Amino acid sequence: MFVFVCAGCGAELTDPLSHVPLPAHAHQMYGNGTQLPVLMESGTFAVEPEPWGPPWRTWEEIGPEEAAARGVHALSDGAPGAIVIAPGDVRGTLLIPEKRGGACCGLAQGDGPNMACETCGLLVATRIDDCSLWQAVWLAPDAVHRLPVDDAGTDAVPLSWEKLMEEDRGTPPFEPITPWGERLGSHRHWSWSPQWEAAAGQALAHLLAASEGQPVTVPNGLVEEVFQPALDALLPAGPRERRAVLAGPGLPAPDAGADILLVPVHPQTGRTWTPAGPATSAYPVPLTFGVWRWMAFPQPPLPVPTSGRVADDVLDDLFSPRAPHPFQVDRGTFRRTLVRLPAVRGPWLREIVDNLAQRPVTGGF
């Protein structure tokens, strides 16, 4: 457990927090005018290892080599190592509301830090809560220091895979989406989960790298619905198909004929589940645990009442209708992940990156 303190005066700025992996949807922009919830669970923090936030450098300023290594359109020239936490875990700060960052409904990061240390006035963080963005506070890495909490009793031991499977039932694929400015739960519509779209974008990049330019097939059901249209749209037809299967805790050991394994990432440690036996040579594709858990062990729908009438607002809470449109991966997350994989240097995969901006929003996108 750690607390973050002001680099200027040493004042504590956060509650005690535990380190967890950066969520796949950390930089996601979802929809238009959508009200998204808080990004991080209370009591946790994550670190963005790459530069993030303003100032930005444009494509023309970057050059092809740096662009290929770090991005495709514009790069952050900010300091690497930004720390993201839940807004409710902040202490001892003052908000500067006039630094809205070009946001239309709330606050964004376009103007740089908009939170100052209450004690000394140093700009220490950026609050983000604009529409279509995940609500979060990003601590500036050059304005804060991380200190361990001097209490061994507060250190939490990461759950084992077995215990995690017992306690976490996964992330449902569909959820109600609320427009900005509406009371949560009112005027909402059901859609694919934004977390699923971001996690699929991240995993799809790894699937492409694992494909070696050959067609890839995935298991039937939700996995097929999420990945197969995009794979078919991006990969050319070929003489040999590479087979991807789900693998992980609670599932039978994957057979030796599997070329690619869709495996979970531990939500507390960030470690990827590793198989034993013949499947160890297969390419592991990391998948956010909550999404993997639901794909591997889908939860049955709640029972329908046998008599009587249920109020509409209660009915929405009881039942999760399917989204009215096909699944689409989050293009931004997919692209950010893909351009950072070593395999992108290959000509066939680089062509996909170059053509992605011109690709119409079809076939899983």
Coordinates of C-alpha atoms in Angstrom, one line a residue:
M1 CA 0.0 0.0 0.0
F2 CA 1.2 3.5 -0.8
V3 CA 0.2 7.1 -0.4
F4 CA 1.0 9.9 -2.8
V5 CA 2.4 13.1 -1.5
C6 CA 3.1 16.5 -3.0
A7 CA 6.6 16.9 -4.4
G8 CA 6.6 20.5 -3.4
C9 CA 5.7 20.3 0.3
G10 CA 5.2 16.7 1.2
A11 CA 1.5 17.0 2.0
E12 CA -0.5 13.8 1.6
L13 CA -2.8 13.8 -1.5
T14 CA -4.4 10.4 -1.5
D15 CA -5.7 7.6 0.7
P16 CA -3.6 4.5 1.0
L17 CA -3.8 2.7 -2.3
S18 CA -2.7 -0.6 -3.8
H19 CA -1.1 -1.0 -7.2
V20 CA -3.1 -2.8 -9.9
P21 CA -2.7 -3.1 -13.7
L22 CA -3.8 -0.2 -16.0
P23 CA -7.3 -1.1 -17.3
A24 CA -7.6 -1.7 -21.0
H25 CA -10.2 1.0 -21.2
A26 CA -8.1 3.7 -19.5
H27 CA -7.8 6.0 -22.5
Q28 CA -11.1 4.9 -24.2
M29 CA -13.5 7.5 -25.7
Y30 CA -16.9 5.9 -25.9
G31 CA -19.8 7.1 -27.9
N32 CA -21.0 10.7 -28.1
G33 CA -22.5 12.4 -25.0
T34 CA -22.3 9.2 -23.0
Q35 CA -22.0 9.3 -19.2
L36 CA -19.3 6.8 -18.1
P37 CA -18.6 5.8 -14.5
V38 CA -15.4 5.9 -12.5
L39 CA -12.4 4.2 -14.1
M40 CA -10.6 2.8 -11.0
E41 CA -11.9 0.9 -8.1
S42 CA -11.6 2.8 -4.8
G43 CA -8.4 2.0 -3.0
T44 CA -6.3 1.3 -6.1
F45 CA -4.0 3.1 -8.5
A46 CA -2.4 2.2 -11.8
V47 CA 0.5 3.7 -13.8
E48 CA 0.7 4.6 -17.4
P49 CA 4.3 3.8 -18.3
E50 CA 4.3 5.9 -21.5
P51 CA 4.0 9.7 -21.9
W52 CA 0.4 10.8 -21.6
G53 CA -1.4 14.1 -21.8
P54 CA -0.4 17.5 -23.1
P55 CA 1.6 18.9 -24.7
W56 CA 1.1 16.9 -27.9
R57 CA 3.3 16.5 -31.0
T58 CA 1.6 16.1 -34.4
W59 CA 2.3 13.5 -37.0
E60 CA 4.4 15.9 -39.0
E61 CA 6.7 16.6 -36.0
I62 CA 7.1 12.9 -35.1
G63 CA 8.8 11.2 -38.1
P64 CA 8.0 7.7 -39.3
E65 CA 10.4 5.8 -37.0
E66 CA 9.1 7.3 -33.7
A67 CA 5.5 7.1 -35.0
A68 CA 5.8 3.4 -35.7
A69 CA 7.2 2.8 -32.2
R70 CA 4.8 4.9 -30.2
G71 CA 1.7 5.8 -32.1
V72 CA 0.2 6.7 -35.4
H73 CA -1.3 10.3 -35.4
A74 CA -0.1 12.3 -32.5
L75 CA 2.2 11.7 -29.5
S76 CA 2.1 13.0 -26.0
D77 CA 5.2 14.9 -25.0
G78 CA 4.2 14.8 -21.3
A79 CA 6.2 13.0 -18.6
P80 CA 5.8 9.2 -18.5
G81 CA 4.5 7.4 -15.5
A82 CA 1.2 9.2 -14.9
I83 CA -0.8 7.7 -12.0
V84 CA -4.5 7.2 -12.2
I85 CA -6.8 6.9 -9.2
A86 CA -10.5 7.2 -8.4
P87 CA -11.6 10.8 -7.7
G88 CA -12.9 9.8 -4.3
D89 CA -9.4 8.8 -3.1
V90 CA -8.0 12.3 -3.5
R91 CA -7.2 14.4 -0.4
G92 CA -5.8 17.9 0.2
T93 CA -6.3 19.3 -3.3
L94 CA -8.2 22.2 -4.8
L95 CA -9.9 22.0 -8.2
I96 CA -9.3 24.8 -10.8
P97 CA -12.6 24.6 -12.7
E98 CA -11.6 27.2 -15.3
K99 CA -9.0 24.8 -16.7
R100 CA -11.6 22.7 -18.4
G101 CA -9.3 21.4 -21.1
G102 CA -11.7 22.1 -24.0
A103 CA -14.3 19.8 -22.6
C104 CA -18.0 20.3 -23.6
C105 CA -19.7 18.9 -20.5
G106 CA -17.2 18.5 -17.7
L107 CA -13.4 18.5 -17.4
A108 CA -10.7 17.1 -19.6
Q109 CA -6.9 17.1 -19.8
G110 CA -6.4 19.5 -22.7
D111 CA -5.1 22.4 -20.5
G112 CA -2.8 20.3 -18.3
P113 CA -3.3 19.8 -14.6
N114 CA -6.4 21.3 -13.1
M115 CA -5.9 20.3 -9.4
A116 CA -3.5 22.0 -7.1
C117 CA -2.0 21.0 -3.7
E118 CA -4.1 22.7 -1.0
T119 CA -1.0 23.4 1.1
C120 CA 1.5 24.9 -1.4
G121 CA -0.5 25.5 -4.6
L122 CA 1.6 23.2 -6.8
L123 CA -0.3 21.8 -9.8
V124 CA -0.4 18.0 -9.0
A125 CA -3.2 16.3 -10.9
T126 CA -5.9 16.4 -13.7
R127 CA -9.5 15.6 -13.0
I128 CA -11.4 14.1 -16.0
D129 CA -15.2 13.7 -16.0
D130 CA -16.3 14.9 -19.5
C131 CA -18.9 13.0 -21.5
S132 CA -17.7 9.9 -23.2
L133 CA -14.6 9.7 -20.9
W134 CA -14.0 7.5 -17.9
Q135 CA -14.0 9.5 -14.7
A136 CA -10.6 9.6 -13.1
V137 CA -7.9 11.7 -11.5
W138 CA -4.4 11.5 -13.1
L139 CA -1.6 12.5 -10.8
A140 CA 1.3 14.2 -12.5
P141 CA 4.4 12.0 -12.1
D142 CA 6.7 14.9 -11.8
A143 CA 4.6 16.6 -9.1
V144 CA 4.0 13.7 -6.7
H145 CA 6.1 11.1 -4.8
R146 CA 4.9 7.6 -3.8
L147 CA 5.6 6.6 -0.2
P148 CA 4.9 3.1 1.3
V149 CA 2.4 2.9 4.1
D150 CA 4.1 2.0 7.3
D151 CA 1.6 -0.7 8.3
A152 CA 2.3 -4.3 7.3
G153 CA -1.3 -5.1 8.2
T154 CA -2.7 -3.1 5.3
D155 CA -0.8 -5.1 2.6
A156 CA -3.2 -7.3 0.7
V157 CA -2.1 -10.6 -0.7
P158 CA -3.2 -11.1 -4.3
L159 CA -5.9 -13.7 -4.7
S160 CA -5.0 -17.0 -6.2
W161 CA -6.5 -17.9 -9.6
E162 CA -8.8 -20.4 -7.8
K163 CA -10.0 -17.8 -5.3
L164 CA -10.4 -15.2 -8.0
M165 CA -12.7 -17.5 -9.9
E166 CA -14.8 -18.0 -6.8
E167 CA -15.1 -14.2 -6.0
D168 CA -15.3 -12.6 -9.5
R169 CA -18.2 -13.6 -11.7
G170 CA -16.9 -11.5 -14.6
T171 CA -18.0 -8.5 -16.5
P172 CA -21.4 -8.8 -18.3
P173 CA -21.2 -8.2 -22.1
F174 CA -24.3 -5.9 -22.1
E175 CA -25.0 -2.9 -19.9
P176 CA -27.3 0.1 -19.7
I177 CA -25.8 3.3 -21.1
T178 CA -26.9 6.6 -19.8
P179 CA -26.7 9.9 -21.8
W180 CA -24.8 12.8 -20.2
G181 CA -26.9 14.9 -17.9
E182 CA -29.5 12.2 -17.2
R183 CA -30.0 10.7 -13.8
L184 CA -28.2 7.3 -13.7
G185 CA -30.7 4.7 -14.5
S186 CA -33.1 7.0 -16.4
H187 CA -33.4 7.3 -20.2
R188 CA -30.9 4.6 -20.7
H189 CA -30.4 2.1 -23.5
W190 CA -28.8 -1.3 -23.5
S191 CA -25.5 -1.7 -25.4
W192 CA -22.4 -3.8 -25.6
S193 CA -20.2 -3.0 -22.5
P194 CA -17.5 -0.3 -23.2
Q195 CA -15.1 -2.5 -21.2
W196 CA -15.7 -5.4 -23.6
E197 CA -15.1 -3.2 -26.6
A198 CA -11.8 -1.9 -25.2
A199 CA -10.6 -5.4 -23.9
A200 CA -11.5 -6.9 -27.3
G201 CA -9.5 -4.1 -29.1
Q202 CA -6.5 -4.9 -27.0
A203 CA -6.8 -8.7 -27.5
L204 CA -7.5 -8.3 -31.2
A205 CA -4.1 -6.6 -31.7
H206 CA -2.4 -9.7 -30.2
L207 CA -4.5 -12.0 -32.2
L208 CA -3.3 -10.4 -35.4
A209 CA 0.3 -10.7 -34.3
A210 CA -0.3 -14.3 -33.5
S211 CA -2.0 -15.0 -36.8
E212 CA 1.3 -14.7 -38.8
G213 CA -0.9 -13.4 -41.6
Q214 CA -3.0 -16.5 -41.8
P215 CA -6.8 -16.7 -41.1
V216 CA -7.7 -17.3 -37.5
T217 CA -10.7 -19.1 -36.1
V218 CA -12.1 -18.7 -32.6
P219 CA -14.6 -20.8 -30.5
N220 CA -18.3 -20.5 -31.2
G221 CA -20.5 -18.3 -29.1
L222 CA -19.6 -14.9 -27.6
V223 CA -15.9 -15.3 -28.6
E224 CA -16.9 -15.7 -32.2
E225 CA -19.4 -12.8 -32.0
V226 CA -16.7 -10.5 -30.6
F227 CA -13.6 -11.5 -32.6
Q228 CA -14.4 -13.3 -35.8
P229 CA -15.9 -10.5 -37.9
A230 CA -12.9 -8.3 -37.3
L231 CA -10.4 -11.1 -37.9
D232 CA -12.2 -12.0 -41.2
A233 CA -12.2 -8.3 -42.2
L234 CA -8.5 -7.8 -41.5
L235 CA -6.8 -11.0 -42.4
P236 CA -6.5 -12.4 -46.0
A237 CA -7.8 -15.8 -47.0
G238 CA -5.1 -18.5 -46.8
P239 CA -4.4 -22.2 -47.1
R240 CA -3.9 -22.7 -43.4
E241 CA -6.1 -21.5 -40.5
R242 CA -4.6 -20.9 -37.1
R243 CA -7.0 -22.0 -34.3
A244 CA -7.5 -19.9 -31.2
V245 CA -9.1 -21.4 -28.0
L246 CA -10.0 -20.2 -24.5
A247 CA -7.6 -21.4 -21.8
G248 CA -7.3 -20.6 -18.2
P249 CA -8.3 -21.6 -14.6
G250 CA -11.3 -23.9 -14.4
L251 CA -11.1 -25.0 -18.1
P252 CA -9.8 -28.3 -19.4
A253 CA -6.2 -28.2 -20.5
P254 CA -6.0 -27.0 -24.1
D255 CA -5.0 -29.6 -26.7
A256 CA -1.7 -29.6 -28.5
G257 CA -3.4 -28.6 -31.8
A258 CA -4.2 -25.1 -30.5
D259 CA -2.1 -22.4 -32.1
I260 CA -3.3 -19.5 -30.0
L261 CA -4.6 -19.3 -26.4
L262 CA -7.0 -16.6 -25.2
V263 CA -5.9 -16.4 -21.5
P264 CA -6.9 -14.1 -18.6
V265 CA -4.8 -11.4 -17.0
H266 CA -4.8 -11.3 -13.2
P267 CA -6.6 -8.1 -12.2
Q268 CA -4.4 -7.5 -9.1
T269 CA -0.9 -8.5 -10.4
G270 CA -1.2 -8.1 -14.1
R271 CA 0.3 -11.5 -14.7
T272 CA -1.0 -13.6 -17.6
W273 CA -2.2 -17.1 -16.9
T274 CA 0.3 -19.7 -18.1
P275 CA -0.6 -23.2 -19.3
A276 CA 1.3 -26.4 -18.7
G277 CA 1.9 -29.3 -21.0
P278 CA 1.7 -29.4 -24.8
A279 CA -0.1 -26.0 -25.2
T280 CA 2.9 -24.1 -23.7
S281 CA 4.2 -23.4 -27.2
A282 CA 0.9 -21.7 -28.3
Y283 CA 0.9 -17.9 -28.6
P284 CA -0.8 -16.5 -25.5
V285 CA -3.2 -13.6 -26.1
P286 CA -3.9 -11.6 -22.9
L287 CA -7.6 -10.8 -22.2
T288 CA -9.0 -8.7 -19.4
F289 CA -10.1 -11.1 -16.6
G290 CA -13.7 -10.0 -16.3
V291 CA -14.3 -10.4 -20.0
W292 CA -12.4 -13.7 -20.2
R293 CA -14.4 -15.0 -17.2
W294 CA -17.7 -14.3 -18.9
M295 CA -16.6 -15.8 -22.2
A296 CA -15.3 -19.0 -20.5
F297 CA -18.2 -19.3 -18.1
P298 CA -21.3 -17.3 -19.3
Q299 CA -23.8 -16.5 -16.6
P300 CA -27.4 -17.7 -17.3
P301 CA -30.1 -15.1 -17.6
L302 CA -32.3 -14.4 -14.6
P303 CA -35.5 -16.3 -14.4
V304 CA -38.7 -14.7 -15.8
P305 CA -41.5 -14.1 -13.3
T306 CA -44.3 -16.6 -13.7
S307 CA -47.1 -14.2 -12.8
G308 CA -47.8 -10.6 -12.0
R309 CA -46.3 -7.4 -13.6
V310 CA -42.9 -6.0 -12.9
A311 CA -42.4 -2.2 -13.1
D312 CA -40.4 -1.0 -16.1
D313 CA -37.6 0.4 -14.1
V314 CA -37.3 -2.7 -12.0
L315 CA -37.5 -4.9 -15.2
D316 CA -34.4 -3.0 -16.6
D317 CA -32.5 -3.9 -13.4
L318 CA -33.5 -7.5 -13.5
F319 CA -32.9 -8.4 -17.2
S320 CA -30.0 -7.6 -19.5
P321 CA -31.4 -7.3 -23.1
R322 CA -28.9 -7.9 -25.9
A323 CA -27.5 -4.9 -27.7
P324 CA -29.4 -4.0 -30.8
H325 CA -26.3 -3.9 -33.0
P326 CA -23.3 -6.2 -33.8
F327 CA -20.2 -6.0 -31.6
Q328 CA -17.5 -3.5 -32.6
V329 CA -14.0 -3.5 -31.1
D330 CA -12.7 -0.2 -29.8
R331 CA -10.5 1.1 -32.6
G332 CA -8.5 3.4 -30.4
T333 CA -7.5 0.7 -28.0
F334 CA -6.8 -1.7 -30.9
R335 CA -4.6 0.7 -32.6
R336 CA -2.7 1.8 -29.5
T337 CA -1.9 -1.8 -28.7
L338 CA -1.0 -2.9 -32.2
V339 CA 1.5 -0.2 -33.0
R340 CA 3.5 -1.1 -29.8
L341 CA 3.8 -4.8 -30.7
P342 CA 7.2 -5.9 -32.2
A343 CA 5.3 -7.8 -35.0
V344 CA 4.0 -4.5 -36.4
R345 CA 7.4 -4.1 -38.1
G346 CA 6.4 -6.9 -40.5
P347 CA 5.1 -5.6 -43.9
W348 CA 1.8 -7.4 -43.8
L349 CA 0.9 -6.1 -40.4
R350 CA 2.2 -2.6 -41.0
E351 CA -0.1 -2.4 -44.0
I352 CA -3.1 -3.1 -41.8
V353 CA -2.0 -0.2 -39.5
D354 CA -1.5 2.1 -42.5
N355 CA -4.9 1.3 -43.9
L356 CA -6.9 1.3 -40.6
A357 CA -7.7 5.0 -40.8
Q358 CA -9.3 4.6 -44.2
R359 CA -11.2 1.4 -43.3
P360 CA -15.0 1.9 -43.1
V361 CA -16.7 1.1 -39.8
T362 CA -17.7 -2.5 -40.8
G363 CA -16.6 -6.0 -40.1
G364 CA -16.2 -5.7 -36.3
F365 CA -15.2 -2.1 -36.3

